Short mmCIF file of C-alpha atoms and ligand atoms in Angstrom, two decimals:
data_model
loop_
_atom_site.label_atom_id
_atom_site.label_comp_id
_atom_site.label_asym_id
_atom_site.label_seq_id
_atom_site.Cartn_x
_atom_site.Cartn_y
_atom_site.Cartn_z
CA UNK A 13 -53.10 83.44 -101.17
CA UNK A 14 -51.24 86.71 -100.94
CA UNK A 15 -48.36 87.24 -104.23
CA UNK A 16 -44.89 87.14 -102.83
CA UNK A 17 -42.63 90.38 -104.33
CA UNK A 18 -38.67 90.06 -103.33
CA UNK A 19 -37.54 93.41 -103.13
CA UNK A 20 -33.75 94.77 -102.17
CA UNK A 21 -31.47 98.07 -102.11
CA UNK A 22 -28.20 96.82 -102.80
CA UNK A 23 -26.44 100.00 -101.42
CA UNK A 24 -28.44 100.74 -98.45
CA UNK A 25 -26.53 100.52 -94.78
CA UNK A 26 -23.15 98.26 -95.27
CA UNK A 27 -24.26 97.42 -98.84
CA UNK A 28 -24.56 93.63 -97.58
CA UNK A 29 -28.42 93.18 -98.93
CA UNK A 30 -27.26 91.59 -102.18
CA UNK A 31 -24.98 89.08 -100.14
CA UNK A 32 -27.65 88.31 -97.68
CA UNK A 33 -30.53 88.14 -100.00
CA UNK A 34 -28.40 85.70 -102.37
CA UNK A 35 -26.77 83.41 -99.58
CA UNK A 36 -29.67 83.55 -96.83
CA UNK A 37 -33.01 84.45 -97.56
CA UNK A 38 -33.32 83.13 -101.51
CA UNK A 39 -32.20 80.00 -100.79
CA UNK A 40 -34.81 80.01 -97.28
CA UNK A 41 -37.49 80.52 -99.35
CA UNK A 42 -36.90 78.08 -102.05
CA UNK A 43 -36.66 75.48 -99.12
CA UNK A 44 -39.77 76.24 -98.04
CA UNK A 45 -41.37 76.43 -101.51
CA UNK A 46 -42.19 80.33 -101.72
CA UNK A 47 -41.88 81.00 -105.05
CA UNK A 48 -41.26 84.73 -105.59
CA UNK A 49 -43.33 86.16 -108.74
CA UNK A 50 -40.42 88.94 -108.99
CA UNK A 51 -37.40 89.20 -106.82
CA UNK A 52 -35.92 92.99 -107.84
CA UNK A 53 -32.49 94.28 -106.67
CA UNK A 54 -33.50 98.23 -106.81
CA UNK A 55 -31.07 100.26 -109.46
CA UNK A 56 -31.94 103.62 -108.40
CA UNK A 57 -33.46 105.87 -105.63
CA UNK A 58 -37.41 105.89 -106.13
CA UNK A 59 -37.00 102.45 -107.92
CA UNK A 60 -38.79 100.42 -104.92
CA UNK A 61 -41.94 102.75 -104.90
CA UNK A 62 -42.12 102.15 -108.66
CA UNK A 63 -41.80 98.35 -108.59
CA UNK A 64 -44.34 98.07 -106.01
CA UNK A 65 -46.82 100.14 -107.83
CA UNK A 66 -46.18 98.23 -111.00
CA UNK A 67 -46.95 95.33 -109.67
CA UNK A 68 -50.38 96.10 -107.95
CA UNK A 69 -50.81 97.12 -111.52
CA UNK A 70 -50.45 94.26 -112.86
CA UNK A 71 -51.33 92.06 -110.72
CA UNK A 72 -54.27 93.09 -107.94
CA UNK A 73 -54.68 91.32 -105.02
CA UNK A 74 -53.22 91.32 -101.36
CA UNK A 75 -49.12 90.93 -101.24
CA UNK A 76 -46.57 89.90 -98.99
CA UNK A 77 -43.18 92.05 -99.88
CA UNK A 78 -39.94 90.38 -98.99
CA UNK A 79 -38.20 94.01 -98.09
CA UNK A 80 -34.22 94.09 -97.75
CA UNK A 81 -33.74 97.75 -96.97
CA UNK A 82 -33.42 100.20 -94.07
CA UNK A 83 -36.07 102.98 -93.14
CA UNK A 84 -36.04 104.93 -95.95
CA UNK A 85 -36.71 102.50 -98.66
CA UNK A 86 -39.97 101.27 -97.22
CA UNK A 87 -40.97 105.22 -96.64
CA UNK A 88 -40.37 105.63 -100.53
CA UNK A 89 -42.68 102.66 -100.85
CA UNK A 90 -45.50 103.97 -98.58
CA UNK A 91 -45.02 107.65 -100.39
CA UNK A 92 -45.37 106.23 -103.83
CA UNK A 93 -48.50 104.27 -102.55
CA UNK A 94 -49.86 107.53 -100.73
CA UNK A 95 -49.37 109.35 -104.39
CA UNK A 96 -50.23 106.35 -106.73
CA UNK A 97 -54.46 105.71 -107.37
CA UNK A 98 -54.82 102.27 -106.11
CA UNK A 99 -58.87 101.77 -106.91
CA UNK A 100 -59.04 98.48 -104.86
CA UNK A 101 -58.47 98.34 -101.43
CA UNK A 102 -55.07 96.75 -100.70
CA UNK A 103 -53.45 95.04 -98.06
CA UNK A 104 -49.71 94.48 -97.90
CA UNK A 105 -47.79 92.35 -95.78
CA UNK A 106 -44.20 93.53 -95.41
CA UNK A 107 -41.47 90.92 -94.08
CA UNK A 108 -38.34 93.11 -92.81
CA UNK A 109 -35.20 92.14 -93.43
CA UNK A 110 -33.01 95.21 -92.13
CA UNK A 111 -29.77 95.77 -94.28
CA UNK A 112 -29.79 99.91 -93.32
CA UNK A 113 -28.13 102.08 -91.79
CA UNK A 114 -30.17 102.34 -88.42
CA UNK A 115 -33.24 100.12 -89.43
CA UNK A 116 -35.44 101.88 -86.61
CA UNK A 117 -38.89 99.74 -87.44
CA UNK A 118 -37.37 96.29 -87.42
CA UNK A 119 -35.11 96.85 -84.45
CA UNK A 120 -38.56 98.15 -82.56
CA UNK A 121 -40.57 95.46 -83.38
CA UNK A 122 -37.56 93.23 -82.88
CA UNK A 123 -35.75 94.49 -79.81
CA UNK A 124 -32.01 93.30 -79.37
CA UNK A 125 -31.73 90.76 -76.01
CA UNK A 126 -29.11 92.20 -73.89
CA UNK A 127 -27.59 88.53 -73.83
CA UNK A 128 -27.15 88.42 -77.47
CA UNK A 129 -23.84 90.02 -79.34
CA UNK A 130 -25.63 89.81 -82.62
CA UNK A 131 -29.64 89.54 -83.24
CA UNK A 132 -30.75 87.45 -85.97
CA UNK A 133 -31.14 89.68 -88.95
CA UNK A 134 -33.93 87.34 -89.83
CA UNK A 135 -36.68 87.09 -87.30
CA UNK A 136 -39.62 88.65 -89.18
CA UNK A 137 -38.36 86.24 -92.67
CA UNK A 138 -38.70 83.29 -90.05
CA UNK A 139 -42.07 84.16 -89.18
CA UNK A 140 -43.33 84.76 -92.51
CA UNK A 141 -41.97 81.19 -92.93
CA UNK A 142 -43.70 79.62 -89.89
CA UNK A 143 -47.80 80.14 -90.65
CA UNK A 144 -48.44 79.29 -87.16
CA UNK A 145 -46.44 82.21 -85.62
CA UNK A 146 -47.69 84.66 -88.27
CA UNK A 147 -49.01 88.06 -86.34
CA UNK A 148 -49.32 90.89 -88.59
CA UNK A 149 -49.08 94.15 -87.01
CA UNK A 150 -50.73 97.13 -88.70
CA UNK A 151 -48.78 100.19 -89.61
CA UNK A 152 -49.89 103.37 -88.73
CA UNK A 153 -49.17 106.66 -90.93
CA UNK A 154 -48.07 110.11 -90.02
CA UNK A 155 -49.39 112.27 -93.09
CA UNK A 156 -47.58 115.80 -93.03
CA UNK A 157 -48.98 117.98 -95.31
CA UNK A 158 -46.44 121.87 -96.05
CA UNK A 159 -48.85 124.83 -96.22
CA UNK A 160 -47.81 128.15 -97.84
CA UNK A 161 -49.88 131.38 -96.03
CA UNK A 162 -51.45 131.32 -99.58
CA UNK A 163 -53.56 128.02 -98.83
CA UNK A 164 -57.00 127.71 -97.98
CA UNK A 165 -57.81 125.65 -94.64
CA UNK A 166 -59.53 123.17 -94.95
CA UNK A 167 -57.76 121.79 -98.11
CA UNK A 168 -57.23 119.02 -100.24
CA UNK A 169 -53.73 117.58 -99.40
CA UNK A 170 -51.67 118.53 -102.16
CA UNK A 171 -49.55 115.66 -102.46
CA UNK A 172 -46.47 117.70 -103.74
CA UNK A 173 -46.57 119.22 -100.24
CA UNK A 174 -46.95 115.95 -98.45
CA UNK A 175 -44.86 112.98 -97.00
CA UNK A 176 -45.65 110.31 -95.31
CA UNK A 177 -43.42 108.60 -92.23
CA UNK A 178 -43.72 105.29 -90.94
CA UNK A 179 -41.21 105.80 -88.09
CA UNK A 180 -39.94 109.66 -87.06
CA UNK A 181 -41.02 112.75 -88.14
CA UNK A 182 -39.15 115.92 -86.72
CA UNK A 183 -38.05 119.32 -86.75
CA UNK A 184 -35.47 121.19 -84.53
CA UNK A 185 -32.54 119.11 -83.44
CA UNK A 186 -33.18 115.84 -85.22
CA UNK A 187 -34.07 117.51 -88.29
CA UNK A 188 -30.93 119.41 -88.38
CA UNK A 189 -29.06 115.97 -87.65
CA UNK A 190 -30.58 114.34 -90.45
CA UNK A 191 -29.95 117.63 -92.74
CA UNK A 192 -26.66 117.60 -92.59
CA UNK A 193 -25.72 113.75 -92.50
CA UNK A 194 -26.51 112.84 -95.42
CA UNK A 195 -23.52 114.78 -96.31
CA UNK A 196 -21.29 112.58 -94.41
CA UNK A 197 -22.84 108.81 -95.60
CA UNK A 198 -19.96 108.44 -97.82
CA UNK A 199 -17.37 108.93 -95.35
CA UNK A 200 -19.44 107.77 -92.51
CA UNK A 201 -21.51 105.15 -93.53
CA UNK A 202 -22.63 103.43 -90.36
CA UNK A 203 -24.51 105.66 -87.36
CA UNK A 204 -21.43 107.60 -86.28
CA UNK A 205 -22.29 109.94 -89.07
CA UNK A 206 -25.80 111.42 -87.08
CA UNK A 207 -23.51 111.64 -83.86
CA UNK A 208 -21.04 113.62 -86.02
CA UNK A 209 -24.00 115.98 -87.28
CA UNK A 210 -25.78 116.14 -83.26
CA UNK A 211 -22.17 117.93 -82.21
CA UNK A 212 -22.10 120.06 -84.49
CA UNK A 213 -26.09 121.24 -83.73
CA UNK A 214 -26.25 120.60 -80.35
CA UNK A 215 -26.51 124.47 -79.65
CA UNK A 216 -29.11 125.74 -81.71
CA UNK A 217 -32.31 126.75 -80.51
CA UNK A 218 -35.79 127.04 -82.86
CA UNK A 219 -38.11 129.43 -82.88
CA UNK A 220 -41.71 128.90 -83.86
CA UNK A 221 -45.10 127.94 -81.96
CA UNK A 222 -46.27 124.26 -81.73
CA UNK A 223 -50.49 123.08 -81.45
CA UNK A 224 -51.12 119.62 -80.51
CA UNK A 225 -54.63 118.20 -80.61
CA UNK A 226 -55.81 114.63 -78.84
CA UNK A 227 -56.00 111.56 -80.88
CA UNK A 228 -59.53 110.32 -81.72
CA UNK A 229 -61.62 109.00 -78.43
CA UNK A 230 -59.36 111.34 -76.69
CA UNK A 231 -61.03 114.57 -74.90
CA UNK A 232 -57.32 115.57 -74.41
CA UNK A 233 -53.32 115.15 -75.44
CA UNK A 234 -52.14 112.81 -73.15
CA UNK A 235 -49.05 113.90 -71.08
CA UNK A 236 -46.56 111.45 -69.47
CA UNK A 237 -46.07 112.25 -65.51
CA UNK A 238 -42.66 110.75 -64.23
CA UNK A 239 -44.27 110.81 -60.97
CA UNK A 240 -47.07 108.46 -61.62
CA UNK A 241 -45.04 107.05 -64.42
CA UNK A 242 -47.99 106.89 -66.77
CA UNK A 243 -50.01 109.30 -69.49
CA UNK A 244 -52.21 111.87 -67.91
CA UNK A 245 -54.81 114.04 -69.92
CA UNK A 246 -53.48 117.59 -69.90
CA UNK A 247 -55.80 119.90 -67.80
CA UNK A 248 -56.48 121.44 -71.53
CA UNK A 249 -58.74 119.77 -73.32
CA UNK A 250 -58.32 120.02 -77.37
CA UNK A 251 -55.81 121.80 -78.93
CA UNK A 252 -52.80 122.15 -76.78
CA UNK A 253 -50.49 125.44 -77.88
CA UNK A 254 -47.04 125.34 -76.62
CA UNK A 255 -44.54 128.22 -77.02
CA UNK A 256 -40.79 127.94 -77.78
CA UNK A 257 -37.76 127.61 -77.92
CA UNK A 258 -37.39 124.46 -78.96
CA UNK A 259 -34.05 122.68 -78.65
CA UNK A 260 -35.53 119.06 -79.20
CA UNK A 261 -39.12 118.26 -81.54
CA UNK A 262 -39.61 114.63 -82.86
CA UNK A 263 -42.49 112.55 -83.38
CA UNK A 264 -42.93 108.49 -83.95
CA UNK A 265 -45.39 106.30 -85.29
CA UNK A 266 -44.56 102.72 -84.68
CA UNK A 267 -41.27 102.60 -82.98
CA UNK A 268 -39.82 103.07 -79.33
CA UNK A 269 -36.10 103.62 -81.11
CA UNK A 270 -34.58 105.27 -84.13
CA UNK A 271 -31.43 103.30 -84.05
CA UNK A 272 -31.34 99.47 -81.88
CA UNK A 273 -29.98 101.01 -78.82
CA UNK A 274 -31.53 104.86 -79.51
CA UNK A 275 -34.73 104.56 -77.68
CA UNK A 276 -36.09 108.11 -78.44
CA UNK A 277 -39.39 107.43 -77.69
CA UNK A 278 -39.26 104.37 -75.04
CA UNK A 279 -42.95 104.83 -73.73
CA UNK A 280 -44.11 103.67 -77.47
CA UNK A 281 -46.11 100.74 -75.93
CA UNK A 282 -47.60 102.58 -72.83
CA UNK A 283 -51.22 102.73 -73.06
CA UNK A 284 -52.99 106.14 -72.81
CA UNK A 285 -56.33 107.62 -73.68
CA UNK A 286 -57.49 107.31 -76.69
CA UNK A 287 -58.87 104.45 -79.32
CA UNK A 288 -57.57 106.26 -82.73
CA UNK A 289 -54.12 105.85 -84.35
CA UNK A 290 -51.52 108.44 -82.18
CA UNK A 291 -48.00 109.75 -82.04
CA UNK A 292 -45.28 110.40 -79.78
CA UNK A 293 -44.09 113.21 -79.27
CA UNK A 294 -40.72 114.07 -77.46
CA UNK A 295 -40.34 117.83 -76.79
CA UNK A 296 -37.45 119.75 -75.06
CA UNK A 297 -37.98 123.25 -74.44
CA UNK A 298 -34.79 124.92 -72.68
CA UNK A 299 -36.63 127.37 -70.66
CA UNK A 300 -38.24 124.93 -68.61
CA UNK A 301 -34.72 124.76 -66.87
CA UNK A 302 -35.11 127.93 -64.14
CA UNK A 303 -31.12 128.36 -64.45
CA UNK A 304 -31.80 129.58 -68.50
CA UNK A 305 -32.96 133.21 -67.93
CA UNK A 306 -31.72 134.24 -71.83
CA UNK A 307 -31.30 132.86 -74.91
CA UNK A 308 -28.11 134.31 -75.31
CA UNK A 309 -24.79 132.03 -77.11
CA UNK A 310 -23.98 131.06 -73.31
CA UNK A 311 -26.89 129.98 -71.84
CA UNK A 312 -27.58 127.76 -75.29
CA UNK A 313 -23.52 126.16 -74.74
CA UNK A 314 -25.39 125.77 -70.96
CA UNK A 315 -28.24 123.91 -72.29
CA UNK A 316 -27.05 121.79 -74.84
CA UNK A 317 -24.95 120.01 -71.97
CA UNK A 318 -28.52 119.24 -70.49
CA UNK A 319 -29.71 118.03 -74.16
CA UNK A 320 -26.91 115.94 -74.40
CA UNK A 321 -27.91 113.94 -71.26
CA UNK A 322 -31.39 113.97 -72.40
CA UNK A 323 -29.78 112.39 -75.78
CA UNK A 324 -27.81 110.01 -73.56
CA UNK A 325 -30.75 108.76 -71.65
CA UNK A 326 -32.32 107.43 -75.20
CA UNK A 327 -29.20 105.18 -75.33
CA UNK A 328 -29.44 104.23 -71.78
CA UNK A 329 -32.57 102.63 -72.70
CA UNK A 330 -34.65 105.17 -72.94
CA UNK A 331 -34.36 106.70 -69.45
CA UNK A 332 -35.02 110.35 -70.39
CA UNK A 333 -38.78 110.63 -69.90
CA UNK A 334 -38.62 110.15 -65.80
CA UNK A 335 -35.81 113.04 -66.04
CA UNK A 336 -36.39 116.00 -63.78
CA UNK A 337 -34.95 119.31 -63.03
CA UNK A 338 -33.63 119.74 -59.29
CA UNK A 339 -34.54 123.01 -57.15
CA UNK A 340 -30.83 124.01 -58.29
CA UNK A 341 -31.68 123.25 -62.35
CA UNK A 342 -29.77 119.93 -62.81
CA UNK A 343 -31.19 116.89 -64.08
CA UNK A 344 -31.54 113.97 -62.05
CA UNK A 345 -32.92 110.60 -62.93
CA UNK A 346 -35.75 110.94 -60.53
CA UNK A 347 -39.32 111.93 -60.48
CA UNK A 348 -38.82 113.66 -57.57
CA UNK A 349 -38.16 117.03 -59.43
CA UNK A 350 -40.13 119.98 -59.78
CA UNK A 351 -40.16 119.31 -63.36
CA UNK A 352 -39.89 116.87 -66.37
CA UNK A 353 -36.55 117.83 -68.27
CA UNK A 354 -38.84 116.24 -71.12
CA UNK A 355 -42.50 116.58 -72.69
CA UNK A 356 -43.37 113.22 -73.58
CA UNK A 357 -47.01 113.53 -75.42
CA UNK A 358 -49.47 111.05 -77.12
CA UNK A 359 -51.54 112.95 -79.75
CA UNK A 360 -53.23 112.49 -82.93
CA UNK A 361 -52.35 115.63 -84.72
CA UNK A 362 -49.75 118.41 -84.42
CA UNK A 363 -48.74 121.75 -86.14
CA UNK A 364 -45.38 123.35 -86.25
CA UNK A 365 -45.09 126.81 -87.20
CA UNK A 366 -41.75 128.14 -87.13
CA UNK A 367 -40.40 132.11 -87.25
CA UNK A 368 -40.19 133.32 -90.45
CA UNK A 369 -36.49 134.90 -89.69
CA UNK A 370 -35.66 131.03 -88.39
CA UNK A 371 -34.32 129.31 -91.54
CA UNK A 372 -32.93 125.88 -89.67
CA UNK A 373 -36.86 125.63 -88.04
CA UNK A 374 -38.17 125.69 -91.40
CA UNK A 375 -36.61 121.83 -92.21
CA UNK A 376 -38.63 118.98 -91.21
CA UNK A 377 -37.66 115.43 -91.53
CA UNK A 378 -39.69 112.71 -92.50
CA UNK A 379 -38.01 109.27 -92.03
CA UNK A 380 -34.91 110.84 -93.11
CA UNK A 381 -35.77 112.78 -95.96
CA UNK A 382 -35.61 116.75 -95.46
CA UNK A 383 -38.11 118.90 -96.36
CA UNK A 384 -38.85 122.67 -96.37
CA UNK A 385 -41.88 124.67 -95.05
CA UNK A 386 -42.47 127.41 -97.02
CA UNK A 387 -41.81 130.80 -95.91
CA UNK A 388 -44.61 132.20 -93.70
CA UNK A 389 -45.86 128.45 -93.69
CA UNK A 390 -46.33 125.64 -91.47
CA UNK A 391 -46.40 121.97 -91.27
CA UNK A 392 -49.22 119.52 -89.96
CA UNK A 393 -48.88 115.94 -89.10
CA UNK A 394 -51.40 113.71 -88.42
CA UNK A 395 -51.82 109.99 -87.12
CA UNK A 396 -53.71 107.56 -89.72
CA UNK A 397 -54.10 103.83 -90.12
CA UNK A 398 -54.53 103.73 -93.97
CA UNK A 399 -53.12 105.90 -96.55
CA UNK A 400 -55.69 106.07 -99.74
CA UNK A 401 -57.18 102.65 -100.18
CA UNK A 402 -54.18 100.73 -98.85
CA UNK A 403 -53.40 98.89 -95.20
CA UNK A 404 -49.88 97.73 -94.67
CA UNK A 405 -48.79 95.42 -91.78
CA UNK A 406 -45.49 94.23 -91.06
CA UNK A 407 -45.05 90.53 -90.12
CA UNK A 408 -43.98 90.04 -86.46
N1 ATP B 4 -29.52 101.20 -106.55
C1 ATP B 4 -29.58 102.34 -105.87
N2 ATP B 4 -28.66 103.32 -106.05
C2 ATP B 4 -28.66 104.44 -105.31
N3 ATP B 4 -29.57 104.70 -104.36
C3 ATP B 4 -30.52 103.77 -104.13
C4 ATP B 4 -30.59 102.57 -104.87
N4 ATP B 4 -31.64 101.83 -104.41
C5 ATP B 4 -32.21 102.58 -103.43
N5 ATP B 4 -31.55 103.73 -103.26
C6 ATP B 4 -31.75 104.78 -102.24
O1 ATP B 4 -31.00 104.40 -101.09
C7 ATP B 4 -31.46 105.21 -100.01
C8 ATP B 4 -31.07 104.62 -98.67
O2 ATP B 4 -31.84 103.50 -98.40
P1 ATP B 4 -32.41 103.18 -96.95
O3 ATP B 4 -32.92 104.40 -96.33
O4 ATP B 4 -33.33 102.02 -97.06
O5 ATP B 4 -31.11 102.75 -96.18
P2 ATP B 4 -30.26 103.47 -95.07
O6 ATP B 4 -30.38 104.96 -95.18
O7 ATP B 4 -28.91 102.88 -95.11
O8 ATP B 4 -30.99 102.94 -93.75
P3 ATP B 4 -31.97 103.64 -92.67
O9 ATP B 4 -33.03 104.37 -93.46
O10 ATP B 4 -32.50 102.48 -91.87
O11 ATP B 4 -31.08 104.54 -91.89
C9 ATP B 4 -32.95 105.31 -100.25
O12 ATP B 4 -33.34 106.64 -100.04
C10 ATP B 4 -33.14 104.91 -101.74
O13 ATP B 4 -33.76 105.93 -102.48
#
């Protein structure tokens, strides 16, 4: 029998979690005779990692978290475990209840029905409440580790280089959206904000050189081909070096979407090559395009009209990856075209390593938070199923 923590950020998204946790899902649970052992309304950021490690601390055994937050909340709770010593293997169940701001995981794992106005907010509660439904779908982990030139390879993580996503982890565009957002949540407090922050980056180009390496059971990184509208190997087997510009560099674990209509990374669920955990990877480099001969201020205003339909495709449900480039250099949604407008990968492992004079390729984002590489550094991410001696699974 699993313990039962109720755990909530009162200010995350809309700020609705204390309504809905106080008029919907306490009251479920009492009519179905869960008894919570804590139910914790969080009072400060980082106060969710520390109530979930104090209570493996004081009491061991597996747990089912009742979690009332967006994203970020359960990536503080997976980076506190990643940092904490746990010394018995662990395994968490985590029911979603999504009061964020974009709520990427439960929306994935939850799709909204195009027939439906309004999806139930409480699909994964109501399967945690129905035994016979209950499918628990283990989490993978995307570890990134920030090494100076000074470190030795191979070494020890150090942890106060390393962060842990559970849904995106990017550089380039996306990192420079989530960068500067943040700035705007008070104002902007729903998703309007990150299309407020893509406008104003749309332009920029980053500079730096990429490696991607197979997942494990994989000879090769696996490459979709909007032709054959599958995953091919690439005719490179191993590491896979790629060299920029970069307009657009994201990775998932986990999801197809970053927002419940954003489908970033809508091949998620296609299989490929490969038995070990993996990522997606979405990649634009502008000088695929034949009409870019420069990277001069007017060829990037060129591009970033072409990024901008790339970004449009994720919200026309995820229609960017059979993209291609015409003979003439426009996109069309075909995979006739010489070319995909889009990399879409499936890897285990990858290793961004941006130009020192670059500052804005030096910030990476991990499920929302923004981190630096240090100068002359790099940053490696890799695919894992457990992090330290703890599995979680999510309740679908
Ligand atoms: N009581 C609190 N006061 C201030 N900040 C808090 C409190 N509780 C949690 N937080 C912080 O709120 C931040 C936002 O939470 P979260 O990321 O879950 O929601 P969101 O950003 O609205 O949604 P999403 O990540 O899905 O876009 C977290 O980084 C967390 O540290």
């Amino acid at each position: 029998m699993s313990n039962l923590l109720v755990l909530y950020n009162p200010v995350c998204g809309d700020k609705s979690a204390h309504k809905i946790f106080n008029e919907q899902v306490l009251p479920l649970l009492k009519q179905h005779n869960k008894v919570p052992s804590r139910v914790v309304e969080t009072t400060h950021a980082g106060h969710a990692g520390e109530v979930v490690i104090d209570f493996l601390l004081t009491t061991p055994g597996p747990l089912t978290i009742i979690l009332g937050s967006g994203d970020g909340t359960l990536h503080e709770i997976v980076v506190s475990l990643y940092n904490a010593t746990v010394s018995t293997p662990t395994e968490i169940s985590i029911v979603l209840v999504p009061c964020g701001t974009a709520n990427a995981l439960y929306w994935s794992l939850f799709p909204p029905k195009k027939a439906e106005l309004q999806s139930s907010l409480l699909q994964s509660l109501d399967t945690f409440l129905s035994p016979s439904l209950y499918n628990p779908r283990p989490l993978t982990f995307a570890i990134t580790s920030f090494h100076s030139p000074t470190s030795t390879f191979p070494a020890e993580p150090d942890t106060a280089k390393t962060s842990v996503a559970i849904v995106v982890t990017s550089t380039s565009l996306h990192a420079s959206i989530l960068h500067d957002s943040e700035a705007l949540r008070s104002t902007y407090p729903g998703i309007e904000r990150f299309k407020i922050a893509a406008q104003k980056n749309i332009t920029r180009w980053y500079t730096g050189s990429v490696k991607l390496f197979p997942s494990p059971g994989s000879e090769a990184v696996q490459l979709y081909d909007p032709k054959y509208q599958r995953f091919v190997p690439s005719t490179t087997r191993g590491e896979l070096q790629l060299s920029g510009p970069y307009a657009y560099f994201l990775s998932t674990v986990n999801v197809d979407r970053l927002e419940s209509a954003f489908r970033i990374t809508p091949l998620h669920n296609l299989p490929s090559d490969g038995d070990g955990p993996f990522m997606d990877v979405v990649i634009v480099r502008p000088q695929r395009d034949i009409t870019i001969k420069d990277e001069e201020e007017s060829s990037r205003e060129s591009f970033s009209r072409k990024m901008y339909q790339v970004l449009m495709g994720a919200y026309q449900d995820g229609a960017h990856p059979n993209m291609t480039y015409s003979e003439d250099g426009n996109i069309q949604s075909s995979e006739e075209g010489s070319s995909s407008v889009v990399e879409y990968f499936k890897c285990g492992k990858w290793e961004w390593t941006p130009e020192p004079g670059d500052d804005a390729a030096h910030y990476v984002c991990v499920d929302g938070e923004i981190l630096y590489i240090p100068p002359s550094g790099k940053a490696e991410c890799s695919a894992t199923s457990a992090i330290r001696n703890v599995e979680i699974s999510v309740v679908v």
